[in-house]
Amino acid sequence: PPLPVLLEPDHLSILKTGTRNGFAPAAAGLPGASYWVLVLLAAFGAFWMSGGHVLAKRILAKDWQATSAIPAGMKLSDVSMYIEAHGGSDVLFVAATVRNEGTRRDRAPELAITIKDRTGMKRDYYLGTKGRIIAPGESLAFSSRLPAPKDR
């Protein structure tokens, strides 16, 4: 019987037009539907975990107002800050009052404080207004305890 002839693969065949690699079946086409479902689920999962849930929440709530915009009539007053030793470590106490001097009910703005130590390192903390609704003429007093910078 004649000996079988082993074909050596042509490694440069992918560069030639009109030729096909001998190792891929001629019927090989696009991946199946399960592959594309898996790709779409992976893309959606990455989008959702990287902040898509916030976008979806805003779309459903129709809340396109910027979070840094302070509503008209909101005034911040009675701000006090002091450092105190508490439980063996220093704690920064921050207290203030937000008052609605406008003519309509509005959401208390999100307040943030930036603490900078002597080395120039900055830390941002959000204070406890929690977006509460304040009626005209009413006020919201709040306080927060934050870790104090090591060098006071």
Coordinates of N, CA, C and O in Angstrom, one line a residue:
P1 N 0.8 -1.2 0.0 CA 0.0 0.0 0.0 C 0.9 1.3 0.0 O 1.9 1.3 0.6
P2 N 0.4 2.3 -0.6 CA 1.2 3.5 -0.7 C 1.2 4.1 0.7 O 0.3 4.1 1.5
L3 N 2.3 4.8 1.0 CA 2.5 5.4 2.3 C 1.7 6.8 2.3 O 1.6 7.5 1.3
P4 N 1.0 7.0 3.4 CA 0.3 8.3 3.5 C 1.2 9.5 3.4 O 2.3 9.5 4.0
V5 N 0.8 10.5 2.7 CA 1.6 11.7 2.6 C 1.2 12.7 3.7 O 0.0 13.1 3.7
L6 N 2.1 13.1 4.5 CA 1.8 14.1 5.6 C 2.0 15.5 5.0 O 3.0 15.8 4.4
L7 N 0.9 16.3 5.2 CA 1.0 17.6 4.6 C 1.6 18.6 5.7 O 1.3 18.6 6.9
E8 N 2.6 19.3 5.2 CA 3.2 20.3 6.1 C 2.3 21.6 6.0 O 1.9 22.0 4.9
P9 N 1.9 22.1 7.1 CA 1.1 23.4 7.0 C 1.9 24.5 6.5 O 3.1 24.7 6.7
D10 N 1.2 25.3 5.6 CA 1.9 26.5 5.1 C 1.6 27.6 6.0 O 0.4 28.1 6.1
H11 N 2.6 28.1 6.8 CA 2.4 29.1 7.8 C 2.1 30.5 7.2 O 1.6 31.3 7.9
L12 N 2.4 30.7 6.0 CA 2.1 32.0 5.4 C 0.9 32.0 4.6 O 0.6 33.0 3.9
S13 N 0.1 30.9 4.6 CA -1.1 30.9 3.8 C -2.2 31.9 4.2 O -3.0 32.3 3.4
I14 N -2.1 32.4 5.5 CA -3.1 33.4 5.9 C -2.8 34.8 5.2 O -3.7 35.6 5.2
L15 N -1.6 34.9 4.7 CA -1.3 36.2 4.0 C -1.6 36.2 2.5 O -1.6 37.2 1.9
K16 N -2.0 35.0 2.0 CA -2.3 34.9 0.6 C -3.8 35.0 0.4 O -4.6 34.5 1.2
T17 N -4.2 35.7 -0.6 CA -5.7 35.9 -0.8 C -6.2 34.7 -1.5 O -5.5 34.0 -2.3
G18 N -7.4 34.3 -1.1 CA -8.1 33.2 -1.8 C -7.7 31.9 -1.2 O -8.2 30.8 -1.7
T19 N -6.8 31.8 -0.2 CA -6.5 30.5 0.3 C -7.1 30.4 1.7 O -7.4 31.3 2.4
R20 N -7.2 29.1 2.1 CA -7.8 28.9 3.4 C -6.8 27.9 4.2 O -6.2 27.0 3.6
N21 N -6.7 28.1 5.5 CA -5.9 27.3 6.3 C -6.4 25.9 6.3 O -7.6 25.7 6.4
G22 N -5.6 24.9 6.1 CA -6.0 23.5 6.0 C -6.5 23.0 7.3 O -7.1 21.9 7.4
F23 N -6.3 23.6 8.4 CA -6.6 23.1 9.7 C -8.0 23.5 10.1 O -8.6 23.0 11.0
A24 N -8.6 24.6 9.6 CA -9.9 25.0 9.9 C -10.9 24.4 8.9 O -10.6 24.4 7.7
P25 N -12.0 23.9 9.4 CA -13.0 23.3 8.5 C -13.6 24.3 7.6 O -13.7 25.5 8.0
A26 N -13.9 23.9 6.4 CA -14.5 24.9 5.4 C -15.8 25.4 5.9 O -16.2 26.5 5.5
A27 N -16.5 24.6 6.7 CA -17.8 25.1 7.2 C -17.8 26.0 8.4 O -18.8 26.4 8.9
A28 N -16.6 26.3 8.9 CA -16.5 27.1 10.1 C -17.0 28.5 9.7 O -16.5 29.1 8.7
G29 N -17.9 29.1 10.5 CA -18.4 30.4 10.3 C -18.4 31.2 11.5 O -17.4 31.1 12.3
L30 N -19.4 32.0 11.7 CA -19.4 32.9 12.9 C -19.8 32.0 14.1 O -20.4 31.0 14.0
P31 N -19.4 32.5 15.3 CA -19.8 31.8 16.5 C -21.3 31.7 16.7 O -22.0 32.5 16.2
G32 N -21.7 30.8 17.5 CA -23.1 30.6 17.7 C -23.7 31.6 18.6 O -23.1 32.5 19.1
A33 N -25.1 31.5 18.8 CA -25.8 32.4 19.6 C -25.4 32.4 21.0 O -25.4 33.5 21.7
S34 N -25.0 31.3 21.6 CA -24.7 31.3 23.0 C -23.4 32.1 23.2 O -23.2 32.7 24.3
Y35 N -22.5 32.1 22.3 CA -21.3 32.9 22.4 C -21.6 34.4 22.5 O -21.1 35.1 23.3
W36 N -22.5 34.8 21.6 CA -22.9 36.3 21.6 C -23.7 36.6 22.8 O -23.6 37.8 23.3
V37 N -24.5 35.7 23.4 CA -25.2 36.0 24.6 C -24.2 36.2 25.7 O -24.3 37.1 26.6
L38 N -23.2 35.3 25.8 CA -22.2 35.4 26.8 C -21.4 36.7 26.7 O -21.1 37.4 27.7
V39 N -21.1 37.1 25.5 CA -20.4 38.4 25.2 C -21.2 39.6 25.7 O -20.7 40.5 26.4
L40 N -22.5 39.6 25.4 CA -23.4 40.7 25.8 C -23.6 40.7 27.3 O -23.6 41.8 27.9
L41 N -23.7 39.5 28.0 CA -23.8 39.5 29.4 C -22.5 40.0 30.1 O -22.6 40.8 31.1
A42 N -21.3 39.7 29.5 CA -20.1 40.2 30.1 C -20.0 41.7 29.9 O -19.5 42.4 30.8
A43 N -20.4 42.2 28.8 CA -20.3 43.7 28.5 C -21.3 44.4 29.4 O -20.9 45.4 30.0
F44 N -22.5 43.9 29.6 CA -23.5 44.5 30.5 C -23.0 44.4 31.9 O -23.1 45.4 32.7
G45 N -22.4 43.3 32.4 CA -21.9 43.2 33.7 C -20.8 44.2 34.0 O -20.7 44.9 35.0
A46 N -19.9 44.4 33.0 CA -18.8 45.4 33.2 C -19.4 46.8 33.3 O -18.9 47.6 34.1
F47 N -20.3 47.1 32.4 CA -21.0 48.4 32.4 C -21.7 48.7 33.8 O -21.5 49.7 34.4
W48 N -22.4 47.7 34.2 CA -23.2 47.8 35.5 C -22.3 48.1 36.7 O -22.5 48.9 37.5
M49 N -21.2 47.3 36.8 CA -20.3 47.4 37.9 C -19.4 48.7 37.8 O -19.0 49.1 38.9
S50 N -19.2 49.2 36.7 CA -18.4 50.4 36.6 C -19.2 51.7 36.7 O -18.7 52.8 36.4
G51 N -20.5 51.6 37.1 CA -21.3 52.8 37.3 C -22.6 52.9 36.6 O -23.3 53.8 36.6
G52 N -22.9 51.8 35.8 CA -24.1 51.8 35.0 C -25.4 51.9 35.9 O -26.4 52.4 35.5
H53 N -25.2 51.3 37.1 CA -26.4 51.3 38.0 C -26.7 52.8 38.4 O -27.9 53.1 38.6
V54 N -25.8 53.7 38.5 CA -26.0 55.1 38.8 C -26.7 55.7 37.7 O -27.7 56.5 37.9
L55 N -26.3 55.4 36.5 CA -26.9 56.0 35.3 C -28.4 55.5 35.2 O -29.3 56.3 34.9
A56 N -28.6 54.2 35.4 CA -29.9 53.7 35.3 C -30.8 54.3 36.4 O -32.0 54.6 36.1
K57 N -30.3 54.5 37.6 CA -31.1 55.1 38.6 C -31.5 56.6 38.3 O -32.6 57.0 38.5
R58 N -30.6 57.3 37.6 CA -30.9 58.7 37.2 C -31.9 58.7 36.1 O -32.8 59.6 36.1
I59 N -31.8 57.8 35.2 CA -32.7 57.7 34.1 C -34.1 57.4 34.6 O -35.1 58.1 34.2
L60 N -34.2 56.4 35.5 CA -35.5 56.0 36.0 C -36.1 57.1 36.9 O -37.3 57.3 36.9
A61 N -35.3 57.8 37.6 CA -35.8 58.9 38.5 C -35.9 60.2 37.7 O -36.4 61.2 38.3
K62 N -35.4 60.3 36.5 CA -35.4 61.5 35.7 C -34.7 62.6 36.5 O -35.2 63.8 36.5
D63 N -33.6 62.3 37.1 CA -32.9 63.2 38.0 C -31.6 63.6 37.3 O -30.5 63.0 37.6
W64 N -31.6 64.5 36.3 CA -30.4 64.8 35.6 C -29.7 66.1 36.1 O -28.8 66.6 35.6
Q65 N -30.2 66.6 37.3 CA -29.6 67.7 37.9 C -28.2 67.3 38.4 O -28.0 66.2 38.9
A66 N -27.2 68.2 38.2 CA -25.9 67.9 38.6 C -25.8 67.8 40.1 O -26.5 68.5 40.8
T67 N -25.0 66.8 40.6 CA -25.0 66.6 42.1 C -24.3 67.7 42.8 O -24.4 67.9 44.0
S68 N -23.5 68.5 42.1 CA -22.7 69.6 42.7 C -23.5 70.9 42.7 O -23.1 71.9 43.3
A69 N -24.6 70.9 42.1 CA -25.4 72.2 42.0 C -26.2 72.4 43.3 O -26.8 71.5 43.8
I70 N -26.0 73.5 43.9 CA -26.7 73.8 45.2 C -28.0 74.5 44.8 O -28.1 75.5 44.1
P71 N -29.1 74.0 45.3 CA -30.4 74.6 45.0 C -30.5 76.1 45.5 O -29.9 76.4 46.5
A72 N -31.2 76.9 44.8 CA -31.4 78.3 45.2 C -32.1 78.4 46.5 O -33.0 77.7 46.8
G73 N -31.6 79.3 47.4 CA -32.2 79.5 48.7 C -31.5 78.7 49.8 O -31.9 78.9 50.9
M74 N -30.7 77.7 49.5 CA -30.0 76.9 50.5 C -28.8 77.7 51.1 O -28.0 78.2 50.3
K75 N -28.8 77.8 52.4 CA -27.7 78.5 53.1 C -27.0 77.6 54.1 O -27.7 76.9 54.8
L76 N -25.7 77.6 54.1 CA -25.0 76.8 55.1 C -24.5 77.8 56.2 O -23.9 78.8 55.9
S77 N -24.8 77.4 57.4 CA -24.4 78.3 58.5 C -24.0 77.5 59.8 O -24.2 76.3 59.8
D78 N -23.6 78.2 60.8 CA -23.2 77.6 62.1 C -22.2 76.5 61.9 O -22.3 75.4 62.5
V79 N -21.2 76.7 61.0 CA -20.2 75.7 60.8 C -19.2 75.7 61.9 O -18.7 76.8 62.3
S80 N -19.0 74.5 62.5 CA -18.0 74.4 63.6 C -17.2 73.2 63.4 O -17.7 72.1 63.0
M81 N -15.9 73.3 63.6 CA -15.0 72.1 63.5 C -14.0 72.2 64.6 O -13.5 73.2 65.0
Y82 N -13.8 71.0 65.2 CA -12.8 70.9 66.3 C -12.2 69.5 66.4 O -12.9 68.5 66.0
I83 N -11.0 69.4 66.9 CA -10.4 68.1 67.0 C -10.3 67.7 68.5 O -10.0 68.6 69.3
E84 N -10.7 66.5 68.8 CA -10.8 66.0 70.2 C -10.2 64.6 70.3 O -10.4 63.8 69.3
A85 N -9.5 64.3 71.4 CA -9.0 62.9 71.6 C -10.2 62.1 72.0 O -11.0 62.5 72.9
H86 N -10.5 61.0 71.3 CA -11.6 60.2 71.6 C -11.3 58.7 71.4 O -10.9 58.3 70.3
G87 N -11.3 58.0 72.5 CA -11.0 56.5 72.4 C -9.5 56.3 72.0 O -9.3 55.3 71.3
G88 N -8.6 57.1 72.4 CA -7.2 56.8 72.1 C -6.7 57.4 70.7 O -5.6 57.2 70.4
S89 N -7.6 58.0 70.0 CA -7.2 58.6 68.7 C -7.9 59.9 68.5 O -8.9 60.2 69.2
D90 N -7.4 60.7 67.6 CA -8.0 62.1 67.4 C -9.1 62.0 66.4 O -9.1 61.2 65.4
V91 N -10.2 62.7 66.7 CA -11.4 62.7 65.9 C -11.7 64.2 65.6 O -11.7 65.1 66.4
L92 N -12.0 64.4 64.3 CA -12.5 65.7 63.8 C -14.0 65.8 63.8 O -14.6 65.0 63.2
F93 N -14.5 66.7 64.6 CA -16.0 66.9 64.7 C -16.3 68.0 63.8 O -15.8 69.1 63.9
V94 N -17.3 67.8 62.9 CA -17.8 68.9 62.0 C -19.3 69.0 62.2 O -20.0 68.0 62.1
A95 N -19.8 70.2 62.5 CA -21.2 70.4 62.6 C -21.6 71.6 61.8 O -20.8 72.6 61.7
A96 N -22.8 71.6 61.3 CA -23.3 72.8 60.5 C -24.8 72.7 60.4 O -25.4 71.7 60.8
T97 N -25.4 73.7 59.9 CA -26.9 73.8 59.6 C -27.1 74.2 58.2 O -26.5 75.2 57.7
V98 N -28.0 73.5 57.5 CA -28.4 73.9 56.2 C -29.8 74.4 56.4 O -30.7 73.8 56.9
R99 N -30.1 75.6 55.9 CA -31.4 76.3 56.0 C -31.9 76.6 54.6 O -31.2 77.1 53.7
N100 N -33.2 76.3 54.4 CA -33.9 76.6 53.1 C -34.5 78.0 53.2 O -35.6 78.1 53.9
E101 N -33.9 79.0 52.6 CA -34.4 80.3 52.6 C -35.2 80.6 51.3 O -35.5 81.7 51.0
G102 N -35.4 79.6 50.5 CA -36.1 79.7 49.3 C -37.6 79.7 49.5 O -38.1 79.7 50.6
T103 N -38.3 79.5 48.3 CA -39.8 79.5 48.4 C -40.4 78.2 48.1 O -41.6 78.0 48.1
R104 N -39.6 77.2 47.9 CA -40.1 75.8 47.6 C -39.3 74.8 48.3 O -38.2 75.0 48.7
R105 N -40.0 73.6 48.5 CA -39.3 72.5 49.1 C -38.2 72.0 48.2 O -38.3 72.0 47.0
D106 N -37.0 71.7 48.8 CA -35.9 71.3 48.0 C -35.0 70.3 48.7 O -35.1 70.2 49.9
R107 N -34.2 69.6 48.0 CA -33.3 68.6 48.6 C -32.1 69.3 49.1 O -31.5 70.2 48.5
A108 N -31.7 68.9 50.3 CA -30.4 69.4 50.9 C -29.2 69.0 50.0 O -29.2 67.8 49.6
P109 N -28.3 69.9 49.8 CA -27.2 69.6 48.9 C -26.3 68.6 49.6 O -26.2 68.5 50.8
E110 N -25.6 67.8 48.7 CA -24.5 66.9 49.3 C -23.3 67.8 49.6 O -22.9 68.6 48.8
L111 N -22.9 67.7 50.8 CA -21.8 68.5 51.3 C -20.5 67.6 51.5 O -20.6 66.5 52.0
A112 N -19.4 68.1 51.1 CA -18.1 67.4 51.2 C -17.1 68.3 51.9 O -17.2 69.5 51.8
I113 N -16.2 67.7 52.6 CA -15.1 68.4 53.3 C -13.8 67.8 52.8 O -13.7 66.6 52.7
T114 N -12.9 68.6 52.5 CA -11.5 68.1 52.1 C -10.6 68.5 53.2 O -10.4 69.6 53.6
I115 N -9.9 67.5 53.7 CA -8.9 67.6 54.8 C -7.6 67.5 54.2 O -7.3 66.5 53.5
K116 N -6.7 68.5 54.4 CA -5.4 68.4 53.9 C -4.4 68.5 55.0 O -4.5 69.4 55.9
D117 N -3.5 67.5 55.1 CA -2.5 67.5 56.2 C -1.3 68.3 55.8 O -1.2 68.8 54.7
R118 N -0.3 68.3 56.7 CA 0.9 69.2 56.4 C 1.8 68.6 55.3 O 2.6 69.4 54.7
T119 N 1.6 67.4 55.0 CA 2.4 66.8 53.9 C 1.8 67.0 52.5 O 2.3 66.7 51.5
G120 N 0.5 67.6 52.5 CA -0.2 67.9 51.3 C -1.1 66.8 50.9 O -1.8 66.9 49.9
M121 N -1.2 65.7 51.6 CA -2.2 64.7 51.3 C -3.6 65.1 51.6 O -3.9 65.7 52.6
K122 N -4.5 64.9 50.6 CA -5.9 65.3 50.7 C -6.8 64.1 50.9 O -6.6 63.1 50.3
R123 N -7.8 64.3 51.7 CA -8.9 63.3 51.8 C -10.2 64.0 51.8 O -10.4 65.0 52.4
D124 N -11.1 63.4 51.0 CA -12.5 64.0 50.9 C -13.4 63.1 51.7 O -13.4 61.9 51.6
Y125 N -14.3 63.8 52.4 CA -15.4 63.1 53.2 C -16.7 63.7 52.8 O -16.8 65.0 52.7
Y126 N -17.7 62.9 52.7 CA -19.1 63.5 52.5 C -19.8 63.5 53.8 O -19.7 62.6 54.6
L127 N -20.5 64.6 54.1 CA -21.1 64.9 55.4 C -22.6 64.4 55.3 O -23.1 64.2 54.3
G128 N -23.2 64.2 56.5 CA -24.4 63.5 56.6 C -25.7 64.3 56.3 O -26.6 64.3 57.1
T129 N -25.9 64.9 55.1 CA -27.1 65.5 54.8 C -28.1 64.5 54.2 O -29.3 64.6 54.3
K130 N -27.6 63.5 53.5 CA -28.3 62.3 53.0 C -29.5 62.8 52.0 O -30.4 62.1 51.9
G131 N -29.4 63.9 51.4 CA -30.4 64.4 50.4 C -31.8 64.6 51.0 O -32.7 64.4 50.3
R132 N -31.9 64.9 52.2 CA -33.2 65.1 52.8 C -33.9 66.3 52.2 O -33.3 67.3 51.8
I133 N -35.3 66.3 52.2 CA -36.1 67.4 51.6 C -36.3 68.4 52.8 O -36.7 68.0 53.9
I134 N -36.0 69.6 52.5 CA -36.2 70.7 53.5 C -37.3 71.7 53.0 O -37.2 72.2 51.8
A135 N -38.3 71.9 53.8 CA -39.4 72.8 53.4 C -38.9 74.3 53.5 O -37.9 74.5 54.2
P136 N -39.5 75.2 52.9 CA -39.1 76.6 53.0 C -39.2 77.1 54.5 O -40.1 76.8 55.2
G137 N -38.1 77.7 54.9 CA -38.0 78.2 56.3 C -37.5 77.2 57.3 O -37.2 77.6 58.4
E138 N -37.4 75.9 56.9 CA -36.9 74.9 57.8 C -35.4 74.8 57.7 O -34.8 75.2 56.7
S139 N -34.8 74.1 58.7 CA -33.4 73.9 58.6 C -33.0 72.5 59.0 O -33.9 71.8 59.7
L140 N -31.9 72.1 58.7 CA -31.4 70.7 59.0 C -30.0 70.9 59.6 O -29.1 71.3 59.0
A141 N -29.9 70.5 60.9 CA -28.7 70.5 61.6 C -28.1 69.1 61.5 O -28.8 68.1 61.6
F142 N -26.8 69.0 61.2 CA -26.1 67.7 61.1 C -24.7 67.8 61.7 O -24.2 68.9 61.9
S143 N -24.1 66.7 62.0 CA -22.8 66.6 62.5 C -22.2 65.3 62.0 O -22.9 64.3 61.8
S144 N -20.8 65.3 61.9 CA -20.1 64.1 61.4 C -18.8 64.0 62.2 O -18.2 65.0 62.6
R145 N -18.4 62.8 62.5 CA -17.1 62.5 63.1 C -16.2 61.9 62.1 O -16.6 60.9 61.4
L146 N -15.0 62.5 61.9 CA -14.1 62.0 60.9 C -12.8 61.7 61.5 O -12.4 62.4 62.5
P147 N -12.0 60.8 61.0 CA -10.6 60.6 61.5 C -9.8 61.9 61.2 O -9.7 62.4 60.1
A148 N -9.2 62.4 62.3 CA -8.4 63.6 62.2 C -7.0 63.3 61.5 O -6.5 62.2 61.7
P149 N -6.4 64.3 60.8 CA -5.1 64.1 60.3 C -4.1 63.8 61.4 O -4.3 64.3 62.5
K150 N -3.1 63.0 61.2 CA -2.2 62.6 62.2 C -1.4 63.8 62.8 O -1.0 63.8 63.9
D151 N -1.1 64.8 61.9 CA -0.4 65.9 62.4 C -1.3 67.1 62.9 O -0.8 68.2 63.0
R152 N -2.5 66.8 63.1 CA -3.5 67.8 63.5 C -3.6 68.9 62.5 O -4.0 70.0 62.7

